């Protein structure tokens, strides 16, 4: 911790806690000095020459002089390989034990002494020196992994490793979890250690709260997703390629991964983006399905302070005719910041408040932090001590950090017993009337973390009985906390779908809920970063996310607030939130003009709720994110691959947010086909660019010709159909549910076509063609 970090600590947490944070930082360093093995002389190793191969289910084992490579093609089309005999499990990313091998995949000799595994969707070629090529069935190379290299301590212990790969010169990189600079990941170094940046972040800050070794690579030859399944600290260095570089030859794109430990194992899946994300979801688990109310507008503030203030805010929404679906209570509603408590002076009748809000269709959501105040007499601390729940250092003493409640200890969520204990604590939250949960500070954070790691890297964890230290457990700490909360809620309220979103997580976290941006900086760069985060996380399999509308800390101008609000209205998690230092963020605080336009955005979100419900069910069934890059259906279109300021909302809508100050027009790049401006109903033909109006009252939104989407009308559900292009048909899906519960709703399929001089919409199913039971409104006929 340097002087700058100390100043920031004082500003954020106060001088008393900052001083304790400094002491905690020095204590952490002493603990690591005593608990971690010293890294002495190391021995470098490469696989060596191939010696033999043994076929097995879905592939086989290829033995080299100094390592062995296990390859398996799964029935879902994903390919696994692991060096030094590493198997797919145990893994925090996989859903269950993982997929079964594909019996049709064959290991056979290849040229020059190498081997290859041939499957339906992919061919994997292994050279005699250990290079691995991922190829299309036609033989086009999508990715070439060079022989890996290990550095192992001479005296024994955990080795570190490096893996280099090459991709096509035209390839573009996406993913790696939540990245503020993107969604396209340009040349640079990206950290793989979940980190609280210690204040509001901007596009140049990296790493952030939620990192994943998951990269989606898009090139002319095809799309593939690469996942390196190790939870240790690491760094990814990306270099985009260049066509025609160097005497007319292409320069390949490059990826270099360096990890401090863990197995060298990975999964790769190839195909169109929709198939890749479907395979990824089948491998790591279907996304959790939020209750329908969580797809509406949610309002939060650090610093509501009292029941009276919550009622005042809710009344402000109601009096102005502004839809509101949830109110979030931050740490200020706790008693002395202690988790699973309530300040009885400021919130004396919290269950009554929750019931009153629920009658008006508004749910209460509670923040939940993992740190537990280390104070005998505190119910959570005493209960955790009784079940030996807290992380210990190498000498067996509970590790302490400094968080909001002061000296705190941390549950070890990598132990099943601890997860069960923690999940049971949510009963208190349910009794208080909370309907949803927001996991914060779970990287995990200690206030020695400003410029420092969080828990000591030598801290001990159960890791599902295998045992290990924080170097391996850190990145999955938030994931395991989410699992504890989700499974506890499933047991406590089995008839309701848990609503949970978490600041930190890892691959597979979509099984338990979503995430949000964290403390994004107030400013136009923060607005752009918000979109990057949502798009990037969706391509890593996390479809439900969104930013703090307006930025977390700072005072947005009325224009910036409104443009952020308009973007948020089309993102899965639509939440206004800010620090107590940022002042109030209610729409009426920014003047009558902003209020009028914010009301229009809120009403449009309310109108589109049936469409968002449909997208949530599709995400659960297919892994497809709600928010998709514009190249989703045409990854071969290079111009679309470079488009980062526009996105698709499902298949039917294209949203072009305003990301720059003072703009009242903007250029929009359209994919192939006919698109309608939803405000003017004017038709445009893609692919190409169009210049459209973007007045302060709205952002440009386009509907795909032929699209049929469910919306909320004056009397209930309606179908909004956009006229197909002449000679073409279109369609859409509708999935309705009761708003909560576990019943699997029917998928309704609708087709639009020109018929008898009109646009007709019919429902098509196993029983044939029928008329829709819902009113149909046709648009785009002008």
XYZ file of C-alpha atoms in Angstrom:
782
model
C 0.000 0.000 0.000
C 1.562 3.286 -1.089
C 0.673 6.842 -0.057
C -1.876 7.260 -2.817
C -3.688 4.090 -1.745
C -3.710 5.279 1.859
C -5.296 8.596 0.871
C -7.953 6.738 -1.104
C -8.596 4.448 1.856
C -9.140 7.419 4.144
C -11.547 9.019 1.669
C -13.602 5.869 1.211
C -13.678 4.313 4.676
C -12.510 6.978 7.093
C -9.263 7.490 8.950
C -9.959 4.948 11.695
C -10.725 2.093 9.362
C -7.895 3.161 7.035
C -5.391 2.896 9.893
C -6.710 -0.570 10.710
C -6.441 -1.385 6.994
C -2.752 -0.466 6.987
C -2.157 -2.738 9.961
C -4.119 -5.510 8.240
C -2.005 -5.126 5.100
C 1.231 -5.577 7.043
C -0.328 -8.500 8.903
C -1.269 -10.125 5.598
C 2.284 -9.744 4.332
C 3.682 -11.379 7.457
C 1.202 -14.233 7.146
C 2.145 -14.848 3.507
C 5.855 -14.634 4.270
C 5.418 -17.420 6.819
C 2.745 -19.464 5.057
C 3.805 -19.542 1.397
C 6.750 -21.602 0.200
C 9.640 -19.573 -1.102
C 10.123 -19.847 -4.836
C 13.706 -20.871 -5.356
C 15.440 -22.320 -8.384
C 13.107 -23.587 -11.111
C 13.399 -26.178 -13.839
C 11.834 -25.483 -17.262
C 10.012 -28.303 -19.043
C 8.266 -28.868 -22.391
C 6.302 -31.957 -23.491
C 9.143 -33.417 -25.553
C 8.710 -35.865 -28.451
C 5.621 -38.036 -28.919
C 6.195 -41.658 -27.937
C 2.853 -43.466 -28.037
C -0.917 -43.070 -28.052
C -3.755 -44.998 -26.483
C -7.314 -44.631 -27.819
C -10.048 -44.039 -25.268
C -13.664 -42.859 -25.023
C -14.100 -39.768 -27.191
C -10.390 -39.565 -28.019
C -7.501 -40.949 -25.999
C -4.142 -40.263 -24.359
C -1.039 -39.190 -26.286
C 2.220 -39.732 -24.407
C 5.285 -37.550 -24.851
C 8.729 -38.021 -23.356
C 8.049 -35.513 -20.527
C 4.251 -35.243 -20.343
C 1.036 -36.734 -21.602
C -2.023 -35.202 -23.238
C -5.555 -36.430 -22.599
C -8.107 -35.507 -25.323
C -11.853 -36.092 -25.221
C -14.633 -34.948 -27.520
C -17.912 -34.749 -25.595
C -21.353 -35.619 -26.894
C -22.264 -31.912 -26.932
C -19.414 -31.212 -29.358
C -17.062 -29.580 -26.845
C -13.440 -30.729 -26.891
C -11.404 -31.202 -23.714
C -7.703 -31.621 -23.382
C -5.486 -31.695 -20.347
C -1.703 -31.894 -20.001
C 0.116 -34.044 -17.463
C -2.902 -36.343 -17.452
C -5.318 -33.678 -16.129
C -8.961 -34.794 -16.240
C -12.069 -32.608 -16.664
C -12.843 -32.807 -12.956
C -12.930 -31.642 -10.317
C -13.998 -28.268 -11.677
C -15.986 -25.344 -10.298
C -17.050 -24.403 -13.825
C -18.733 -27.619 -14.902
C -22.369 -28.413 -14.197
C -22.318 -31.766 -12.451
C -19.644 -34.212 -13.535
C -19.505 -32.884 -17.091
C -20.668 -34.354 -20.401
C -20.155 -37.900 -21.591
C -17.572 -38.740 -24.289
C -18.733 -38.953 -27.892
C -18.294 -42.609 -28.935
C -18.035 -41.548 -32.597
C -14.825 -39.534 -32.046
C -11.747 -41.430 -33.222
C -8.040 -41.082 -32.360
C -5.912 -41.899 -35.377
C -2.335 -41.343 -36.628
C -1.574 -38.143 -38.502
C 1.357 -37.106 -40.690
C 4.898 -36.513 -39.390
C 4.408 -38.713 -36.346
C 1.494 -36.739 -34.912
C -2.041 -37.777 -34.006
C -5.508 -36.418 -34.537
C -9.002 -36.809 -33.102
C -11.765 -36.626 -35.695
C -15.300 -35.727 -34.637
C -18.445 -34.479 -36.336
C -17.891 -30.746 -35.746
C -14.170 -30.480 -35.170
C -10.817 -32.103 -35.821
C -8.006 -31.795 -33.287
C -4.496 -32.319 -34.647
C -1.560 -32.920 -32.281
C 1.982 -32.576 -33.613
C 4.864 -34.781 -32.515
C 6.181 -31.914 -30.350
C 2.860 -31.156 -28.624
C 1.326 -28.349 -30.685
C -2.482 -28.666 -30.822
C -4.547 -27.406 -33.760
C -8.318 -26.939 -33.660
C -9.721 -27.307 -37.174
C -13.083 -27.194 -38.862
C -14.302 -30.471 -40.409
C -13.021 -29.070 -43.706
C -9.514 -28.734 -42.310
C -9.347 -24.948 -41.784
C -7.258 -24.136 -38.702
C -9.136 -21.968 -36.171
C -6.526 -22.033 -33.439
C -3.027 -23.404 -32.993
C -1.778 -23.963 -29.451
C 2.001 -24.131 -29.350
C 3.681 -26.698 -27.070
C 3.223 -25.514 -23.471
C 6.062 -24.731 -21.081
C 6.240 -25.306 -17.326
C 8.524 -23.820 -14.654
C 8.671 -26.147 -11.663
C 10.488 -25.524 -8.345
C 13.550 -27.753 -8.095
C 12.697 -28.519 -4.473
C 9.088 -29.398 -5.339
C 5.835 -27.496 -5.139
C 3.399 -25.758 -7.445
C 4.684 -25.036 -10.936
C 3.687 -22.156 -13.155
C 3.045 -22.500 -16.856
C 2.646 -20.672 -20.126
C 0.508 -21.471 -23.148
C 0.818 -19.572 -26.423
C -1.689 -19.744 -29.241
C -2.142 -18.380 -32.746
C -5.398 -17.468 -34.483
C -6.263 -16.104 -37.922
C -4.951 -12.682 -38.903
C -8.516 -11.345 -39.182
C -9.656 -12.761 -35.823
C -11.120 -10.582 -33.050
C -11.042 -11.427 -29.324
C -13.990 -11.051 -26.931
C -14.829 -12.179 -23.405
C -12.483 -12.728 -20.427
C -15.351 -11.855 -18.058
C -16.171 -8.275 -17.102
C -13.848 -5.909 -18.958
C -14.349 -2.158 -19.108
C -12.398 -1.809 -22.350
C -14.259 -3.683 -25.018
C -16.308 -5.598 -25.882
C -13.644 -6.232 -28.510
C -10.411 -6.903 -26.621
C -7.567 -5.094 -28.305
C -3.846 -5.575 -27.892
C -2.913 -5.603 -24.236
C -2.499 -7.509 -21.008
C -5.555 -8.666 -19.042
C -5.394 -9.892 -15.455
C -7.163 -13.002 -14.155
C -7.482 -12.118 -10.477
C -10.894 -10.858 -9.302
C -10.184 -7.392 -7.943
C -11.991 -4.519 -6.294
C -10.338 -1.504 -7.975
C -10.767 0.453 -4.737
C -13.054 3.102 -6.155
C -14.899 3.948 -9.331
C -13.316 2.446 -12.424
C -13.037 3.580 -16.028
C -12.275 1.781 -19.325
C -8.512 1.692 -18.681
C -8.797 -0.159 -15.354
C -8.037 -3.880 -15.312
C -8.623 -6.361 -13.783
C -12.045 -5.804 -12.251
C -14.413 -7.765 -10.041
C -15.215 -10.658 -12.340
C -12.530 -12.238 -14.492
C -12.789 -15.481 -16.448
C -10.264 -17.373 -18.581
C -12.969 -17.567 -21.272
C -12.326 -16.047 -24.681
C -14.582 -15.987 -27.718
C -12.661 -15.641 -30.975
C -14.438 -14.587 -34.170
C -12.826 -14.904 -37.612
C -13.847 -15.404 -41.230
C -13.153 -19.120 -40.919
C -15.429 -19.559 -37.917
C -16.068 -18.834 -34.250
C -14.673 -20.692 -31.280
C -14.779 -20.363 -27.496
C -11.679 -21.263 -25.506
C -11.834 -21.899 -21.758
C -8.721 -22.599 -19.686
C -10.092 -24.369 -16.628
C -7.808 -23.216 -13.839
C -8.725 -20.791 -11.054
C -5.224 -19.528 -10.255
C -3.915 -16.019 -10.799
C -2.785 -15.358 -14.330
C -2.389 -12.953 -17.209
C -3.646 -13.040 -20.778
C -1.723 -11.049 -23.393
C -3.574 -10.536 -26.671
C -2.195 -9.326 -29.976
C -4.510 -8.986 -32.950
C -3.121 -10.152 -36.266
C -2.657 -8.238 -39.478
C -3.376 -9.292 -43.027
C -0.712 -8.608 -45.593
C 1.914 -7.815 -42.982
C 5.515 -8.457 -43.884
C 6.095 -8.859 -47.633
C 2.480 -9.707 -48.256
C 2.222 -12.423 -45.621
C -0.373 -12.420 -42.857
C 0.680 -11.974 -39.245
C -1.334 -14.292 -37.050
C -3.178 -13.075 -33.995
C -1.618 -14.244 -30.747
C -2.738 -15.141 -27.254
C -0.290 -15.814 -24.433
C -1.591 -17.180 -21.151
C 0.634 -17.299 -18.060
C -0.724 -18.965 -14.913
C 0.796 -19.178 -11.438
C -0.419 -22.749 -10.959
C -3.240 -25.193 -11.402
C -3.817 -27.806 -14.085
C -3.204 -26.989 -17.731
C -6.535 -28.092 -19.090
C -9.009 -26.467 -21.404
C -12.246 -26.785 -23.318
C -12.878 -25.532 -26.834
C -16.122 -25.409 -28.794
C -16.592 -24.338 -32.404
C -19.465 -23.294 -34.626
C -21.771 -20.303 -35.095
C -22.051 -18.066 -31.993
C -25.491 -19.428 -31.059
C -24.232 -23.020 -31.155
C -21.073 -22.130 -29.233
C -23.065 -20.506 -26.407
C -25.505 -23.421 -26.370
C -22.595 -25.837 -25.980
C -21.054 -23.622 -23.285
C -24.342 -23.587 -21.349
C -24.685 -27.365 -21.611
C -21.153 -27.656 -20.231
C -21.304 -25.095 -17.403
C -25.022 -25.015 -16.611
C -28.202 -23.287 -17.738
C -28.552 -19.646 -16.652
C -30.774 -19.082 -13.636
C -34.240 -17.804 -14.506
C -35.038 -14.537 -12.705
C -38.580 -13.897 -11.482
C -40.464 -11.628 -13.876
C -40.380 -8.652 -11.496
C -36.561 -8.658 -11.685
C -36.869 -7.720 -15.370
C -38.458 -4.408 -14.470
C -36.950 -1.199 -13.114
C -35.046 -1.373 -9.819
C -33.882 1.534 -7.677
C -31.008 1.515 -5.188
C -28.952 3.994 -3.229
C -26.222 3.648 -0.683
C -27.733 5.854 1.962
C -31.532 5.598 2.024
C -31.084 5.826 5.767
C -34.599 5.109 6.993
C -37.992 3.630 6.255
C -39.314 7.158 5.813
C -36.851 7.864 3.018
C -37.738 4.608 1.242
C -41.438 5.511 1.433
C -40.680 9.010 0.137
C -38.825 7.626 -2.877
C -41.548 5.085 -3.662
C -44.221 7.775 -3.343
C -42.215 9.957 -5.730
C -42.315 7.237 -8.361
C -46.014 6.599 -7.853
C -47.054 10.254 -7.868
C -45.233 10.825 -11.153
C -46.539 7.681 -12.833
C -43.120 6.038 -13.050
C -43.021 2.227 -13.033
C -40.949 0.732 -10.191
C -40.484 -2.975 -9.480
C -37.865 -3.188 -6.724
C -36.042 -1.123 -4.107
C -32.564 -2.174 -2.961
C -31.286 -1.570 0.564
C -27.523 -1.155 0.890
C -25.314 -1.651 3.970
C -26.777 1.390 5.751
C -29.875 -0.632 6.714
C -27.718 -3.032 8.777
C -27.091 -2.642 12.495
C -23.500 -1.348 12.665
C -22.886 -2.804 9.172
C -23.239 -6.370 10.479
C -24.568 -8.808 7.890
C -28.002 -10.405 8.479
C -29.081 -7.674 10.918
C -31.391 -4.636 10.802
C -30.960 -1.203 12.344
C -34.127 -1.131 14.476
C -33.999 2.617 15.021
C -34.048 3.542 11.341
C -35.987 0.497 10.091
C -38.233 -0.420 13.046
C -40.894 -2.234 10.985
C -39.042 -3.573 7.967
C -41.394 -6.574 7.383
C -44.378 -4.190 7.403
C -42.646 -1.941 4.881
C -41.837 -4.929 2.687
C -45.454 -6.098 2.754
C -46.761 -2.627 1.904
C -44.407 -2.408 -1.048
C -45.267 -5.896 -2.250
C -48.961 -4.970 -2.356
C -47.958 -2.199 -4.765
C -45.956 -4.633 -6.895
C -42.563 -3.560 -5.497
C -40.050 -5.986 -3.967
C -37.299 -5.323 -1.470
C -33.772 -6.503 -2.301
C -31.047 -6.799 0.354
C -27.318 -6.414 -0.020
C -25.359 -9.335 1.493
C -21.625 -9.081 2.178
C -19.504 -12.131 3.062
C -17.433 -10.507 5.841
C -18.661 -11.288 9.377
C -17.860 -8.971 12.280
C -15.398 -10.770 14.536
C -17.256 -10.080 17.751
C -18.405 -12.729 20.242
C -22.108 -12.205 20.770
C -22.787 -11.495 17.136
C -25.185 -14.266 16.086
C -23.568 -14.895 12.710
C -20.053 -14.901 14.155
C -21.026 -17.258 16.966
C -22.866 -19.580 14.576
C -19.967 -19.645 12.152
C -17.491 -20.308 14.932
C -19.605 -23.236 16.103
C -19.393 -24.930 12.681
C -15.776 -23.889 12.045
C -16.873 -21.819 9.056
C -14.156 -19.206 8.745
C -11.032 -19.138 6.590
C -7.836 -19.826 8.553
C -4.200 -19.042 7.897
C -1.444 -21.604 7.558
C -0.947 -21.698 11.342
C -4.647 -22.448 11.961
C -5.814 -19.010 13.172
C -8.917 -17.357 11.621
C -7.885 -14.776 9.039
C -9.096 -11.273 9.818
C -9.625 -8.332 7.524
C -11.084 -4.854 7.852
C -14.429 -4.185 6.169
C -17.435 -1.973 6.952
C -18.138 -3.606 10.321
C -14.478 -3.385 11.361
C -12.377 -6.447 12.165
C -14.033 -9.287 10.245
C -13.649 -12.937 9.342
C -14.601 -14.695 6.103
C -16.612 -17.879 5.585
C -14.898 -20.581 3.542
C -17.540 -21.091 0.851
C -15.435 -23.836 -0.753
C -16.638 -26.185 2.025
C -20.089 -27.811 1.532
C -20.843 -27.584 5.266
C -20.149 -23.857 5.285
C -22.315 -23.280 2.223
C -25.185 -25.099 3.902
C -24.793 -23.040 7.090
C -24.608 -19.763 5.159
C -27.593 -20.659 2.975
C -29.699 -21.166 6.092
C -28.967 -17.592 7.226
C -31.142 -16.224 4.412
C -34.167 -17.297 6.448
C -33.691 -14.110 8.477
C -33.722 -12.056 5.253
C -36.897 -13.764 4.039
C -38.576 -13.117 7.394
C -37.709 -9.431 7.014
C -39.615 -9.473 3.711
C -36.739 -9.398 1.226
C -37.421 -11.008 -2.139
C -34.005 -10.707 -3.762
C -30.322 -10.569 -2.863
C -27.347 -8.598 -4.038
C -23.933 -10.045 -3.166
C -21.307 -7.354 -2.739
C -17.661 -7.114 -1.591
C -17.145 -10.800 -2.374
C -13.874 -10.793 -4.316
C -13.482 -10.959 -1.241
C -12.607 -7.437 -0.123
C -10.659 -6.346 2.882
C -9.836 -2.665 3.207
C -6.193 -3.593 2.988
C -7.091 -4.237 -0.658
C -6.348 -0.745 -1.942
C -3.319 -1.670 -3.966
C -3.006 -5.003 -2.112
C -4.390 -8.509 -2.525
C -7.393 -9.272 -0.299
C -7.112 -12.331 1.929
C -3.583 -13.681 2.344
C -2.677 -15.947 -0.534
C -1.523 -18.477 2.050
C -4.987 -18.624 3.693
C -6.301 -22.173 3.788
C -9.487 -23.371 2.064
C -11.339 -26.678 1.977
C -11.751 -26.723 -1.827
C -14.394 -29.451 -1.577
C -12.147 -31.610 0.605
C -9.025 -31.437 -1.565
C -7.462 -28.684 0.521
C -5.453 -25.768 -0.782
C -4.832 -22.104 -0.314
C -6.250 -18.785 -1.405
C -4.175 -18.728 -4.579
C -6.517 -21.385 -5.934
C -9.702 -20.344 -4.108
C -9.701 -16.573 -4.639
C -11.306 -16.415 -8.075
C -14.119 -18.829 -7.154
C -14.895 -17.265 -3.769
C -17.777 -15.179 -5.130
C -19.018 -18.102 -7.236
C -19.188 -20.370 -4.180
C -20.908 -17.658 -2.130
C -23.529 -17.357 -4.890
C -23.991 -21.114 -4.817
C -24.482 -21.033 -1.046
C -27.126 -18.320 -1.305
C -28.914 -19.876 -4.271
C -29.094 -23.361 -2.782
C -30.185 -21.977 0.588
C -33.020 -20.002 -1.032
C -34.120 -23.024 -3.047
C -34.499 -24.917 0.217
C -36.079 -22.088 2.216
C -38.547 -20.945 -0.474
C -38.857 -23.885 -2.882
C -41.858 -22.446 -4.762
C -40.046 -19.254 -5.794
C -37.219 -18.644 -8.226
C -34.285 -17.119 -6.331
C -33.241 -13.660 -7.436
C -29.564 -13.193 -6.804
C -26.824 -11.204 -8.475
C -23.208 -11.004 -7.442
C -20.301 -8.622 -7.954
C -17.650 -11.325 -8.180
C -17.810 -14.741 -9.757
C -16.253 -17.124 -12.231
C -17.095 -19.435 -15.124
C -20.428 -21.138 -14.471
C -21.783 -18.391 -12.193
C -24.858 -18.046 -14.425
C -26.227 -21.173 -12.709
C -26.944 -19.073 -9.625
C -27.799 -15.627 -11.012
C -26.346 -12.577 -12.699
C -24.025 -9.700 -11.999
C -23.675 -5.953 -12.338
C -20.978 -3.502 -13.269
C -19.783 -2.669 -9.785
C -18.626 0.869 -9.099
C -18.454 2.200 -12.642
C -17.193 5.778 -12.846
C -19.630 8.593 -13.524
C -18.789 10.048 -16.922
C -19.206 9.345 -20.612
C -16.374 6.762 -20.591
C -18.232 4.968 -17.766
C -21.378 4.905 -19.892
C -19.466 3.262 -22.742
C -17.825 0.827 -20.305
C -21.292 -0.202 -19.071
C -22.237 -1.496 -22.496
C -18.873 -3.227 -22.913
C -19.310 -5.113 -19.652
C -22.795 -6.378 -20.484
C -21.820 -7.509 -23.993
C -18.624 -9.203 -22.828
C -20.280 -11.032 -19.944
C -23.047 -12.289 -22.234
C -20.441 -13.856 -24.502
C -18.986 -15.622 -21.433
C -22.355 -17.205 -20.671
C -23.701 -14.664 -18.136
C -26.828 -13.244 -19.812
C -28.275 -11.230 -16.892
C -26.284 -8.112 -16.031
C -26.403 -4.332 -16.066
C -24.643 -1.206 -14.777
C -25.241 1.333 -12.032
C -27.241 3.780 -14.141
C -25.599 7.181 -13.855
C -22.352 5.798 -12.477
C -21.643 4.876 -8.884
C -19.807 7.901 -7.529
C -20.084 11.427 -8.892
C -22.654 13.823 -10.243
C -23.798 13.105 -13.794
C -25.087 15.943 -15.911
C -28.777 15.730 -16.786
C -27.833 14.708 -20.338
C -25.455 11.956 -19.193
C -27.959 10.621 -16.663
C -30.706 10.489 -19.271
C -28.570 8.769 -21.913
C -27.472 6.202 -19.305
C -31.092 5.738 -18.244
C -32.178 5.198 -21.852
C -29.458 2.572 -22.345
C -30.383 0.835 -19.077
C -33.983 0.487 -20.231
C -32.815 -2.037 -22.835
C -30.397 -4.022 -20.645
C -31.379 -7.126 -18.625
C -30.683 -5.615 -15.171
C -32.153 -2.098 -15.204
C -31.030 -0.497 -11.935
C -30.342 3.049 -10.843
C -27.793 3.081 -8.033
C -25.279 5.475 -6.537
C -23.084 6.183 -3.567
C -24.384 8.371 -0.754
C -21.711 10.851 -1.830
C -23.255 11.131 -5.291
C -26.572 12.560 -4.115
C -29.998 11.482 -5.248
C -30.489 9.738 -8.553
C -34.271 9.722 -8.914
C -35.394 10.897 -12.384
C -37.175 13.981 -11.011
C -33.958 15.297 -9.487
C -32.659 16.240 -12.971
C -35.400 18.599 -14.106
C -38.729 18.352 -15.866
C -37.320 17.583 -19.321
C -35.256 14.636 -18.066
C -38.225 13.425 -16.049
C -40.456 13.428 -19.124
C -37.963 11.490 -21.230
C -37.091 9.092 -18.404
C -40.797 8.340 -18.013
C -40.951 7.433 -21.705
C -37.997 5.047 -21.264
C -39.608 3.441 -18.214
C -42.935 2.998 -19.994
C -41.189 1.447 -22.986
C -39.396 -0.987 -20.673
C -42.739 -1.870 -19.096
C -44.248 -2.362 -22.566
C -41.400 -4.709 -23.547
C -41.530 -6.827 -20.378
C -43.186 -9.819 -22.153
C -40.312 -9.723 -24.640
C -37.755 -9.676 -21.803
C -39.545 -12.628 -20.182
C -39.278 -14.521 -23.459
C -35.569 -13.677 -23.711
C -34.977 -14.881 -20.158
C -36.504 -18.266 -20.949
C -34.544 -18.506 -24.194
C -31.344 -17.742 -22.299
C -32.085 -20.585 -19.900
C -32.862 -23.016 -22.707
C -30.166 -22.032 -25.208
C -27.512 -19.980 -23.380
C -28.072 -17.086 -25.800
C -27.653 -13.710 -24.041
C -30.435 -11.137 -24.096
C -27.924 -8.507 -25.289
C -25.897 -9.660 -28.296
C -23.252 -8.059 -30.498
C -24.530 -6.993 -33.902
C -22.390 -9.705 -35.542
C -24.273 -12.451 -33.645
C -25.971 -13.866 -36.750
C -23.265 -12.776 -39.212
C -19.816 -13.230 -37.597
C -18.262 -13.298 -41.067
C -19.152 -9.594 -41.541
C -15.934 -7.805 -40.565
C -17.556 -4.395 -40.307
C -20.033 -5.774 -37.756
C -17.215 -7.396 -35.756
C -15.706 -3.957 -35.234
C -19.006 -2.332 -34.220
C -19.012 -1.738 -30.448
C -21.625 0.995 -29.916
C -24.743 -0.900 -31.020
C -26.303 -4.178 -29.910
C -29.083 -6.623 -30.620
C -31.765 -7.238 -28.011
C -32.768 -10.753 -28.865
C -33.325 -11.413 -32.561
C -35.914 -8.714 -33.124
C -34.523 -5.367 -31.932
C -31.344 -3.392 -32.565
C -30.487 -0.668 -30.041
C -28.118 2.224 -30.782
C -27.458 4.107 -27.525
C -26.057 7.627 -27.523
C -22.611 7.443 -25.933
C -21.267 10.938 -26.592
C -22.285 14.332 -25.202
C -24.241 16.769 -27.312
C -25.250 14.258 -29.965
C -28.702 14.528 -31.504
C -27.911 12.298 -34.497
C -25.781 9.207 -34.801
C -24.496 6.716 -37.339
C -25.882 3.211 -36.959
C -24.443 0.137 -38.645
C -27.162 -2.307 -39.663
C -26.763 -6.030 -40.339
C -28.118 -7.562 -43.499
C -31.853 -7.261 -44.112
C -34.561 -4.656 -43.721
C -34.783 -2.706 -40.478
C -37.461 -0.279 -39.276
C -36.812 2.759 -37.103
C -39.368 2.063 -34.357
C -40.025 5.784 -33.805
C -40.689 6.767 -37.436
C -41.360 3.297 -38.969
C -39.089 4.256 -41.834
C -37.405 1.236 -43.453
C -33.651 0.932 -44.036
C -31.775 -1.758 -45.914
C -28.672 -3.399 -44.519
C -25.852 -4.179 -44.467
C -24.533 -0.666 -44.233
C -24.540 2.527 -42.247
C -27.409 4.971 -41.794
C -27.545 8.391 -40.165
C -30.604 8.775 -37.944
C -32.016 11.279 -35.494
C -31.241 10.728 -31.809
C -33.023 13.555 -29.994
C -32.731 13.864 -26.242
C -36.153 12.246 -25.957
C -35.021 8.812 -27.201
C -32.228 6.640 -28.514
C -32.517 4.938 -31.919
C -34.105 1.499 -31.828
C -34.730 -0.622 -34.917
C -36.974 -3.645 -35.463
C -36.081 -6.440 -37.854
C -38.498 -6.782 -40.770
C -40.832 -9.718 -40.177
C -40.234 -9.784 -36.433
C -43.108 -10.790 -34.151
C -42.544 -9.913 -30.513
C -44.761 -9.935 -27.417
C -45.495 -6.605 -25.762
C -47.777 -5.313 -23.048
C -50.811 -3.557 -24.485
C -53.682 -1.640 -22.933
C -55.645 -4.812 -22.190
C -52.883 -7.371 -21.775
C -50.469 -9.221 -24.028
C -50.264 -8.138 -27.661
C -48.195 -9.257 -30.638
C -46.265 -6.508 -32.391
C -45.505 -7.593 -35.955
C -43.183 -5.693 -38.253
C -44.002 -6.089 -41.941
C -41.717 -8.552 -43.723
C -39.787 -7.401 -46.759
C -41.628 -8.147 -50.031
C -41.413 -11.825 -50.873
C -40.079 -12.690 -47.422
C -41.505 -14.150 -44.225
C -40.601 -13.538 -40.614
C -41.576 -14.659 -37.165
C -40.870 -14.748 -33.488
C -41.307 -16.675 -30.258
C -43.455 -15.984 -27.219
C -42.818 -17.683 -23.876
C -45.202 -16.750 -21.095
C -44.934 -17.685 -17.451
C -46.734 -16.810 -14.241
C -43.928 -14.521 -13.128
C -42.421 -16.974 -10.658
C -42.317 -20.677 -9.884
C -40.855 -23.641 -11.730
C -43.514 -24.622 -14.274
C -42.008 -24.992 -17.750
C -44.047 -22.768 -20.077
C -44.887 -23.557 -23.663
C -42.974 -21.984 -26.536
C -45.369 -20.308 -28.960
C -44.111 -19.843 -32.529
C -45.529 -17.178 -34.810
C -44.944 -16.550 -38.507
C -45.553 -13.322 -40.416
C -46.072 -13.216 -44.189
C -47.683 -11.166 -46.934
C -51.061 -12.647 -47.781
C -53.799 -11.145 -49.920
C -52.306 -7.679 -49.862
C -52.023 -7.710 -46.073
C -49.575 -8.890 -43.440
C -50.888 -12.029 -41.756
C -49.589 -13.497 -38.495
C -50.306 -17.133 -37.682
C -49.352 -19.466 -34.889
C -47.639 -22.640 -36.020
C -47.231 -25.734 -33.907
C -47.506 -29.491 -33.858
C -51.265 -29.237 -34.395
C -50.888 -27.108 -37.508
C -51.555 -23.450 -38.242
C -54.002 -21.365 -36.202
C -54.941 -17.774 -35.532
C -53.198 -16.031 -32.632
C -55.219 -15.727 -29.455
C -53.657 -12.332 -28.825
C -54.380 -9.055 -30.590
C -51.930 -8.355 -33.404
C -50.658 -4.896 -34.278
C -48.838 -4.662 -37.598
C -46.247 -1.919 -38.006
C -43.986 -0.809 -40.830
C -46.648 -0.584 -43.520
C -46.104 3.105 -44.280
